[in-house]
Amino acid sequence: MLAPSSIPTYGAEAIVNKKLLTALDKSNKFEIDLISQRVKYLHYPIEQTDISLNSIHIIDNDLSVTPKLIWEHIKAYFLFGITFKAIHWAVKALPIAEELIANNNYDYILTKDAPSFVLGHYLQQKYRIKWVATWNDPYPGIKYPVPYGQGVDAKGNIFDRMIIKVMRKADIHIFPSERIRDYMLRYLDVKRDNTVVVPHVILETDITNRLDKSQLRILHSGTLQSPRSPKTFLQAFSRFKENFPDSSISVDILGIMEKEDVELINILKLQDDVHFLAPVTYSESLEILARYHIALIIEADCEEGIFLPTKVTDFMQYRKPIFAVSPKLGVLNDLYKEGYVNYFSDVRSVDDIYNSLVRIYNDFTNHRIDEKGKIADSVFSEKTIVNQYFNL
């Protein structure tokens, strides 16, 4: 498994990959050699691992522009026939991967986040080992939907076109949702039969919630930086507080927010009701989650929400009712219709968000909140996802 973001664990991609590793390791159906990385200058604390794989190889990586980094990018071009920003991890990982291949008989090479696909393709071609590529997000970045990127039809530069040419070579392509698969197939140009949808796994956990019955507590975990914006939510929350001044409700933000949105909280006079929590490790964030009634997710205003956010399956795993403020056409609305997301509002509509807040508070005062969490024991379960990877 080639996963630059996994162990040590920091950020959404690493969390998703570590949870998958945990599920595969627990099943006793896999022998996994992992090549990962440790990066300097991170916004969030790093969490170490208690997973015991066949082997774990962590490459220390510095993204600072130095003569050595420039040389590694040049070397990447001669090794792989391609180069782009941050590809130097693949250069460092190559000798480790080749030594592992010399000593093991692998069923397949599994690649996760960039630039692992470059190494996966190289090893596939040189050693004739099946390559399974995972695309949790559109790649390259220019292909992200507006406003994240320039959209599916963006032409990109010569490096982007080289990247896509390599991406197409995978034997099997894994996507976390149908929507992102359909989106990426519009430019990947691979057979649908060579693709599979595998959502982020929900691990089997013991749940211990510590809820304050006297106050409705809502938690947003994760970054709220552009293009994600809490503006419509804050406006709706302000209206709610004006119309229900005696309501006992608070919203906590565990993550980073744009300066202008922090100022909006003060303009709307919500500073007594909206609070910021300091960044913590992933496991600590789950301990914090146990104290909240509602898990809030705010997505960017896209024409279609193609992403399956990491936090969604975390919240489902801990049986937390989810309030999604998201594009009205998208994955989270699909999950709402299926009963996994409990409250949904169009990210563009202050009225819609306000109405959901009223409904949530009514459920809280009528002691119906605890009934809202649905156990996702089908497509998200360890058993299902382990079997999918076993049968690739």
Short mmCIF file of C-alpha atoms in Angstrom, two decimals:
data_model
loop_
_atom_site.label_atom_id
_atom_site.label_comp_id
_atom_site.label_asym_id
_atom_site.label_seq_id
_atom_site.Cartn_x
_atom_site.Cartn_y
_atom_site.Cartn_z
CA MET A 1 0.00 0.00 0.00
CA LEU A 2 1.45 3.31 -1.14
CA ALA A 3 -0.23 6.01 0.94
CA PRO A 4 1.77 9.18 1.65
CA SER A 5 -1.07 10.32 3.92
CA SER A 6 -1.85 7.55 6.41
CA ILE A 7 0.66 6.93 9.21
CA PRO A 8 1.43 9.15 11.04
CA THR A 9 -2.13 10.42 10.88
CA TYR A 10 -2.93 14.05 10.10
CA GLY A 11 -5.71 15.48 7.97
CA ALA A 12 -8.74 13.96 6.27
CA GLU A 13 -6.95 11.78 3.71
CA ALA A 14 -4.73 10.21 6.36
CA ILE A 15 -7.71 9.52 8.62
CA VAL A 16 -9.56 7.72 5.82
CA ASN A 17 -6.53 5.62 4.95
CA LYS A 18 -5.68 4.76 8.55
CA LYS A 19 -9.25 3.59 9.19
CA LEU A 20 -9.05 1.37 6.11
CA LEU A 21 -5.73 -0.05 7.30
CA THR A 22 -7.30 -0.74 10.69
CA ALA A 23 -10.21 -2.64 9.15
CA LEU A 24 -8.01 -4.67 6.79
CA ASP A 25 -5.53 -5.47 9.58
CA LYS A 26 -8.28 -6.57 12.00
CA SER A 27 -9.73 -8.96 9.43
CA ASN A 28 -6.54 -11.10 9.36
CA LYS A 29 -7.11 -11.54 5.62
CA PHE A 30 -4.26 -9.31 4.49
CA GLU A 31 -0.51 -8.95 4.78
CA ILE A 32 0.22 -5.28 4.19
CA ASP A 33 3.48 -3.44 3.65
CA LEU A 34 2.89 0.30 3.89
CA ILE A 35 5.00 3.15 2.54
CA SER A 36 3.91 6.51 3.95
CA GLN A 37 5.44 9.87 4.83
CA ARG A 38 5.96 12.37 7.61
CA VAL A 39 5.66 16.00 6.51
CA LYS A 40 6.89 19.14 8.25
CA TYR A 41 4.85 22.31 8.82
CA LEU A 42 1.42 20.83 9.55
CA HIS A 43 -1.61 22.74 10.83
CA TYR A 44 -2.94 19.88 12.94
CA PRO A 45 -1.29 17.65 15.56
CA ILE A 46 0.09 14.31 14.37
CA GLU A 47 -1.25 11.12 15.86
CA GLN A 48 0.86 7.99 15.99
CA THR A 49 -0.53 4.52 15.27
CA ASP A 50 -1.17 1.31 17.09
CA ILE A 51 -1.61 -0.74 13.90
CA SER A 52 0.82 -3.62 13.46
CA LEU A 53 1.15 -4.24 9.73
CA ASN A 54 3.63 -6.54 8.05
CA SER A 55 5.90 -3.48 7.77
CA ILE A 56 5.60 0.30 7.90
CA HIS A 57 8.07 2.55 6.08
CA ILE A 58 7.73 6.27 6.80
CA ILE A 59 9.62 8.71 4.57
CA ASP A 60 10.54 12.05 6.12
CA ASN A 61 9.62 14.67 3.56
CA ASP A 62 10.32 18.39 3.47
CA LEU A 63 8.33 20.45 0.97
CA SER A 64 10.69 23.43 1.20
CA VAL A 65 12.20 24.41 -2.15
CA THR A 66 15.88 23.44 -2.01
CA PRO A 67 18.47 22.33 -4.58
CA LYS A 68 17.93 18.75 -3.39
CA LEU A 69 14.16 18.97 -3.95
CA ILE A 70 14.68 20.43 -7.43
CA TRP A 71 17.08 17.59 -8.28
CA GLU A 72 14.55 15.01 -7.04
CA HIS A 73 11.92 16.50 -9.36
CA ILE A 74 14.33 16.30 -12.28
CA LYS A 75 15.19 12.73 -11.31
CA ALA A 76 11.46 11.89 -11.23
CA TYR A 77 11.17 12.88 -14.88
CA PHE A 78 13.96 10.53 -15.92
CA LEU A 79 12.60 7.68 -13.76
CA PHE A 80 8.89 8.00 -14.44
CA GLY A 81 8.65 10.15 -17.57
CA ILE A 82 6.65 12.73 -15.65
CA THR A 83 7.20 15.41 -13.04
CA PHE A 84 5.00 17.75 -11.02
CA LYS A 85 4.93 19.41 -7.61
CA ALA A 86 5.64 17.04 -4.68
CA ILE A 87 6.47 14.03 -6.89
CA HIS A 88 9.78 13.67 -5.02
CA TRP A 89 8.09 11.36 -2.46
CA ALA A 90 7.82 8.74 -5.24
CA VAL A 91 11.56 9.06 -5.94
CA LYS A 92 12.34 8.37 -2.28
CA ALA A 93 9.80 5.55 -2.03
CA LEU A 94 10.97 3.68 -5.13
CA PRO A 95 13.97 1.82 -3.64
CA ILE A 96 11.89 0.77 -0.62
CA ALA A 97 9.12 -0.50 -2.89
CA GLU A 98 11.53 -2.44 -5.10
CA GLU A 99 13.15 -4.10 -2.10
CA LEU A 100 9.72 -5.13 -0.81
CA ILE A 101 8.77 -6.55 -4.21
CA ALA A 102 12.01 -8.55 -4.30
CA ASN A 103 11.09 -10.21 -1.01
CA ASN A 104 7.32 -10.65 -1.36
CA ASN A 105 4.74 -12.00 -3.79
CA TYR A 106 2.03 -9.32 -3.95
CA ASP A 107 -1.53 -9.77 -5.18
CA TYR A 108 -1.79 -6.07 -5.94
CA ILE A 109 -0.32 -2.65 -5.30
CA LEU A 110 -2.83 -0.27 -3.72
CA THR A 111 -2.21 3.47 -4.19
CA LYS A 112 -3.96 6.23 -2.29
CA ASP A 113 -3.22 9.97 -2.45
CA ALA A 114 -0.81 11.68 -4.86
CA PRO A 115 1.89 11.13 -5.92
CA SER A 116 1.53 7.42 -5.13
CA PHE A 117 -0.16 6.70 -8.47
CA VAL A 118 3.10 7.50 -10.30
CA LEU A 119 4.93 4.83 -8.36
CA GLY A 120 2.02 2.41 -8.70
CA HIS A 121 2.13 2.75 -12.47
CA TYR A 122 5.92 2.37 -12.61
CA LEU A 123 5.85 -0.83 -10.52
CA GLN A 124 2.89 -2.19 -12.49
CA GLN A 125 4.77 -1.79 -15.75
CA LYS A 126 8.15 -3.04 -14.51
CA TYR A 127 7.02 -6.01 -12.40
CA ARG A 128 3.62 -6.85 -13.96
CA ILE A 129 1.79 -6.51 -10.64
CA LYS A 130 -1.87 -5.48 -10.63
CA TRP A 131 -2.28 -1.80 -9.74
CA VAL A 132 -5.38 -0.65 -7.84
CA ALA A 133 -5.69 3.15 -7.69
CA THR A 134 -7.89 5.12 -5.28
CA TRP A 135 -9.34 8.53 -6.11
CA ASN A 136 -10.96 10.04 -3.01
CA ASP A 137 -10.93 13.45 -4.70
CA PRO A 138 -10.69 14.58 -8.33
CA TYR A 139 -7.15 14.73 -9.63
CA PRO A 140 -5.31 16.74 -10.87
CA GLY A 141 -6.46 19.69 -8.80
CA ILE A 142 -7.50 21.80 -11.77
CA LYS A 143 -10.28 19.26 -12.39
CA TYR A 144 -11.91 19.95 -9.02
CA PRO A 145 -15.47 21.25 -9.39
CA VAL A 146 -15.99 24.99 -9.26
CA PRO A 147 -15.30 26.83 -6.92
CA TYR A 148 -12.52 24.46 -5.76
CA GLY A 149 -11.02 24.21 -9.24
CA GLN A 150 -11.88 24.95 -12.86
CA GLY A 151 -14.28 22.07 -13.40
CA VAL A 152 -14.34 18.76 -15.20
CA ASP A 153 -13.76 20.32 -18.64
CA ALA A 154 -10.65 22.29 -17.64
CA LYS A 155 -7.85 21.63 -20.13
CA GLY A 156 -4.97 22.10 -17.71
CA ASN A 157 -1.31 22.39 -18.64
CA ILE A 158 1.04 19.82 -20.10
CA PHE A 159 1.77 18.35 -16.65
CA ASP A 160 -1.96 17.88 -15.94
CA ARG A 161 -2.38 16.04 -19.22
CA MET A 162 0.63 13.84 -18.44
CA ILE A 163 -0.85 13.05 -15.02
CA ILE A 164 -4.21 11.99 -16.46
CA LYS A 165 -2.48 9.77 -19.03
CA VAL A 166 -0.74 7.90 -16.19
CA MET A 167 -3.90 7.74 -14.05
CA ARG A 168 -5.75 5.90 -16.81
CA LYS A 169 -3.31 2.98 -16.68
CA ALA A 170 -4.57 1.53 -13.38
CA ASP A 171 -6.09 -1.94 -13.59
CA ILE A 172 -8.84 -1.04 -11.11
CA HIS A 173 -10.06 2.40 -10.01
CA ILE A 174 -11.68 2.89 -6.57
CA PHE A 175 -13.99 5.82 -5.80
CA PRO A 176 -15.78 6.62 -2.50
CA SER A 177 -19.09 7.58 -4.13
CA GLU A 178 -21.04 7.08 -7.33
CA ARG A 179 -21.06 10.81 -7.96
CA ILE A 180 -17.30 11.24 -7.89
CA ARG A 181 -16.91 8.16 -10.09
CA ASP A 182 -19.30 9.57 -12.68
CA TYR A 183 -17.56 12.94 -12.48
CA MET A 184 -14.04 11.57 -12.98
CA LEU A 185 -15.03 9.12 -15.71
CA ARG A 186 -15.92 12.14 -17.83
CA TYR A 187 -12.19 12.79 -18.26
CA LEU A 188 -10.43 9.60 -17.16
CA ASP A 189 -11.83 7.71 -20.14
CA VAL A 190 -11.63 4.24 -18.58
CA LYS A 191 -14.14 1.40 -18.73
CA ARG A 192 -16.79 1.49 -16.02
CA ASP A 193 -16.22 -2.26 -15.55
CA ASN A 194 -12.74 -1.42 -14.25
CA THR A 195 -14.14 0.77 -11.48
CA VAL A 196 -15.62 0.05 -8.06
CA VAL A 197 -17.28 2.24 -5.44
CA VAL A 198 -15.92 1.65 -1.94
CA PRO A 199 -17.05 4.24 0.65
CA HIS A 200 -15.00 5.20 3.68
CA VAL A 201 -15.22 2.50 6.32
CA ILE A 202 -17.11 2.76 9.60
CA LEU A 203 -15.13 0.93 12.27
CA GLU A 204 -16.82 -1.12 14.97
CA THR A 205 -16.52 0.94 18.16
CA ASP A 206 -17.91 1.12 21.67
CA ILE A 207 -19.95 4.29 22.02
CA THR A 208 -19.91 6.31 25.23
CA ASN A 209 -21.74 9.62 24.84
CA ARG A 210 -21.63 12.29 27.55
CA LEU A 211 -24.50 14.63 26.74
CA ASP A 212 -25.66 17.74 28.58
CA LYS A 213 -29.45 17.53 28.57
CA SER A 214 -29.86 21.21 29.45
CA GLN A 215 -28.28 22.67 26.30
CA LEU A 216 -28.33 21.67 22.64
CA ARG A 217 -24.71 21.42 21.54
CA ILE A 218 -23.66 21.40 17.87
CA LEU A 219 -20.11 20.66 16.71
CA HIS A 220 -18.49 21.43 13.38
CA SER A 221 -15.23 19.50 12.92
CA GLY A 222 -12.86 20.41 10.14
CA THR A 223 -11.61 23.35 8.13
CA LEU A 224 -13.97 26.17 7.18
CA GLN A 225 -11.68 27.94 4.77
CA SER A 226 -12.50 29.11 1.26
CA PRO A 227 -14.30 27.84 -0.72
CA ARG A 228 -16.15 26.38 2.27
CA SER A 229 -18.05 29.19 3.95
CA PRO A 230 -20.24 29.21 7.07
CA LYS A 231 -21.83 32.53 6.05
CA THR A 232 -25.34 31.25 5.30
CA PHE A 233 -25.29 29.05 8.39
CA LEU A 234 -24.25 31.94 10.63
CA GLN A 235 -26.95 34.16 9.14
CA ALA A 236 -29.56 31.48 9.76
CA PHE A 237 -28.28 30.87 13.29
CA SER A 238 -28.46 34.60 14.00
CA ARG A 239 -32.10 34.65 12.88
CA PHE A 240 -32.81 31.64 15.08
CA LYS A 241 -31.33 33.39 18.13
CA GLU A 242 -33.36 36.52 17.40
CA ASN A 243 -36.60 34.54 17.14
CA PHE A 244 -35.82 32.21 20.05
CA PRO A 245 -33.82 34.39 22.48
CA ASP A 246 -34.40 32.04 25.39
CA SER A 247 -33.17 28.95 23.55
CA SER A 248 -30.25 27.09 25.06
CA ILE A 249 -28.03 26.23 22.11
CA SER A 250 -24.34 26.57 21.26
CA VAL A 251 -22.18 25.90 18.21
CA ASP A 252 -18.51 24.97 18.54
CA ILE A 253 -16.00 25.07 15.68
CA LEU A 254 -13.14 22.57 15.84
CA GLY A 255 -10.96 23.79 13.02
CA ILE A 256 -9.74 26.81 11.07
CA MET A 257 -12.03 29.61 9.82
CA GLU A 258 -11.41 32.58 7.53
CA LYS A 259 -10.83 35.94 9.22
CA GLU A 260 -13.86 37.50 7.52
CA ASP A 261 -16.13 34.76 8.88
CA VAL A 262 -14.75 35.28 12.39
CA GLU A 263 -15.60 38.96 11.97
CA LEU A 264 -19.10 38.01 10.79
CA ILE A 265 -19.68 36.17 14.07
CA ASN A 266 -18.99 39.43 15.90
CA ILE A 267 -21.10 41.48 13.48
CA LEU A 268 -24.04 39.13 14.05
CA LYS A 269 -23.40 39.26 17.81
CA LEU A 270 -22.97 35.50 18.05
CA GLN A 271 -19.71 35.49 20.01
CA ASP A 272 -21.49 34.17 23.10
CA ASP A 273 -23.03 31.30 21.13
CA VAL A 274 -20.30 30.30 18.65
CA HIS A 275 -16.98 29.17 20.10
CA PHE A 276 -13.64 27.99 18.70
CA LEU A 277 -11.79 24.93 19.92
CA ALA A 278 -8.03 24.44 19.55
CA PRO A 279 -6.84 21.83 17.01
CA VAL A 280 -6.37 18.36 18.51
CA THR A 281 -5.41 14.89 17.33
CA TYR A 282 -7.94 12.74 15.51
CA SER A 283 -8.68 10.49 18.51
CA GLU A 284 -9.06 13.54 20.76
CA SER A 285 -11.55 15.04 18.28
CA LEU A 286 -13.68 11.91 18.63
CA GLU A 287 -13.59 12.21 22.42
CA ILE A 288 -14.80 15.81 22.04
CA LEU A 289 -17.54 14.65 19.65
CA ALA A 290 -19.02 12.47 22.41
CA ARG A 291 -20.18 15.61 24.22
CA TYR A 292 -22.34 16.93 21.36
CA HIS A 293 -25.89 16.23 20.27
CA ILE A 294 -25.48 17.19 16.59
CA ALA A 295 -22.56 16.90 14.17
CA LEU A 296 -22.58 19.73 11.64
CA ILE A 297 -21.05 19.55 8.16
CA ILE A 298 -20.80 22.62 5.94
CA GLU A 299 -19.76 22.08 2.33
CA ALA A 300 -18.75 24.53 -0.38
CA ASP A 301 -21.39 25.89 -2.76
CA CYS A 302 -20.94 23.61 -5.78
CA GLU A 303 -23.43 22.80 -8.53
CA GLU A 304 -23.12 19.15 -7.45
CA GLY A 305 -21.68 17.79 -4.22
CA ILE A 306 -19.51 14.89 -5.38
CA PHE A 307 -17.48 14.42 -2.20
CA LEU A 308 -17.95 11.96 0.65
CA PRO A 309 -16.41 13.98 3.51
CA THR A 310 -14.30 12.02 5.97
CA LYS A 311 -16.26 13.40 8.91
CA VAL A 312 -19.53 11.93 7.63
CA THR A 313 -18.45 8.37 8.31
CA ASP A 314 -16.80 9.43 11.58
CA PHE A 315 -20.11 10.87 12.71
CA MET A 316 -22.04 7.79 11.59
CA GLN A 317 -19.49 5.59 13.33
CA TYR A 318 -20.15 7.39 16.62
CA ARG A 319 -23.93 7.38 16.05
CA LYS A 320 -24.13 11.16 15.92
CA PRO A 321 -27.12 12.75 14.21
CA ILE A 322 -25.78 14.71 11.25
CA PHE A 323 -26.87 18.14 10.05
CA ALA A 324 -25.54 18.69 6.51
CA VAL A 325 -25.45 22.17 4.96
CA SER A 326 -24.54 21.20 1.46
CA PRO A 327 -25.37 21.50 -2.27
CA LYS A 328 -28.95 20.37 -2.80
CA LEU A 329 -27.73 18.00 -5.50
CA GLY A 330 -25.03 15.79 -4.08
CA VAL A 331 -23.75 12.92 -1.98
CA LEU A 332 -24.92 14.29 1.37
CA ASN A 333 -28.44 14.83 0.08
CA ASP A 334 -28.36 11.25 -1.23
CA LEU A 335 -27.38 10.07 2.26
CA TYR A 336 -30.14 12.23 3.74
CA LYS A 337 -32.72 10.52 1.52
CA GLU A 338 -31.28 7.14 2.57
CA GLY A 339 -31.54 8.03 6.27
CA TYR A 340 -27.85 8.28 7.12
CA VAL A 341 -27.87 12.08 7.32
CA ASN A 342 -30.60 13.27 9.69
CA TYR A 343 -31.06 16.94 8.79
CA PHE A 344 -30.28 18.59 5.47
CA SER A 345 -30.30 22.15 4.15
CA ASP A 346 -29.29 23.74 0.87
CA VAL A 347 -26.03 25.64 1.53
CA ARG A 348 -27.37 28.54 -0.58
CA SER A 349 -30.58 29.01 1.42
CA VAL A 350 -30.61 30.89 4.74
CA ASP A 351 -34.34 30.11 5.03
CA ASP A 352 -33.76 26.38 4.59
CA ILE A 353 -30.97 26.33 7.18
CA TYR A 354 -33.09 28.34 9.61
CA ASN A 355 -35.99 25.90 9.24
CA SER A 356 -33.67 22.97 9.94
CA LEU A 357 -32.36 24.68 13.09
CA VAL A 358 -35.93 25.12 14.30
CA ARG A 359 -36.66 21.46 13.58
CA ILE A 360 -33.48 20.33 15.36
CA TYR A 361 -34.24 22.43 18.43
CA ASN A 362 -37.80 21.13 18.56
CA ASP A 363 -36.46 17.57 18.43
CA PHE A 364 -34.04 18.43 21.23
CA THR A 365 -36.70 19.94 23.51
CA ASN A 366 -38.99 16.97 22.82
CA HIS A 367 -36.18 14.48 23.58
CA ARG A 368 -36.12 13.07 20.05
CA ILE A 369 -32.49 13.82 19.16
CA ASP A 370 -31.10 10.53 20.53
CA GLU A 371 -33.41 8.60 18.24
CA LYS A 372 -31.95 10.16 15.13
CA GLY A 373 -28.62 8.36 14.83
CA LYS A 374 -28.78 5.53 12.27
CA ILE A 375 -26.32 2.65 12.44
CA ALA A 376 -24.80 2.26 9.00
CA ASP A 377 -24.18 -1.47 8.87
CA SER A 378 -24.33 -2.12 5.15
CA VAL A 379 -22.10 -0.53 2.50
CA PHE A 380 -20.01 1.28 5.14
CA SER A 381 -19.38 -1.70 7.41
CA GLU A 382 -15.97 -3.27 8.04
CA LYS A 383 -17.17 -6.64 6.74
CA THR A 384 -18.46 -5.25 3.45
CA ILE A 385 -15.42 -3.11 2.72
CA VAL A 386 -12.92 -5.81 3.72
CA ASN A 387 -14.64 -8.20 1.32
CA GLN A 388 -14.49 -5.62 -1.47
CA TYR A 389 -10.73 -5.22 -1.07
CA PHE A 390 -10.24 -8.98 -0.69
CA ASN A 391 -12.02 -9.64 -3.98
CA LEU A 392 -10.33 -6.98 -6.12
#
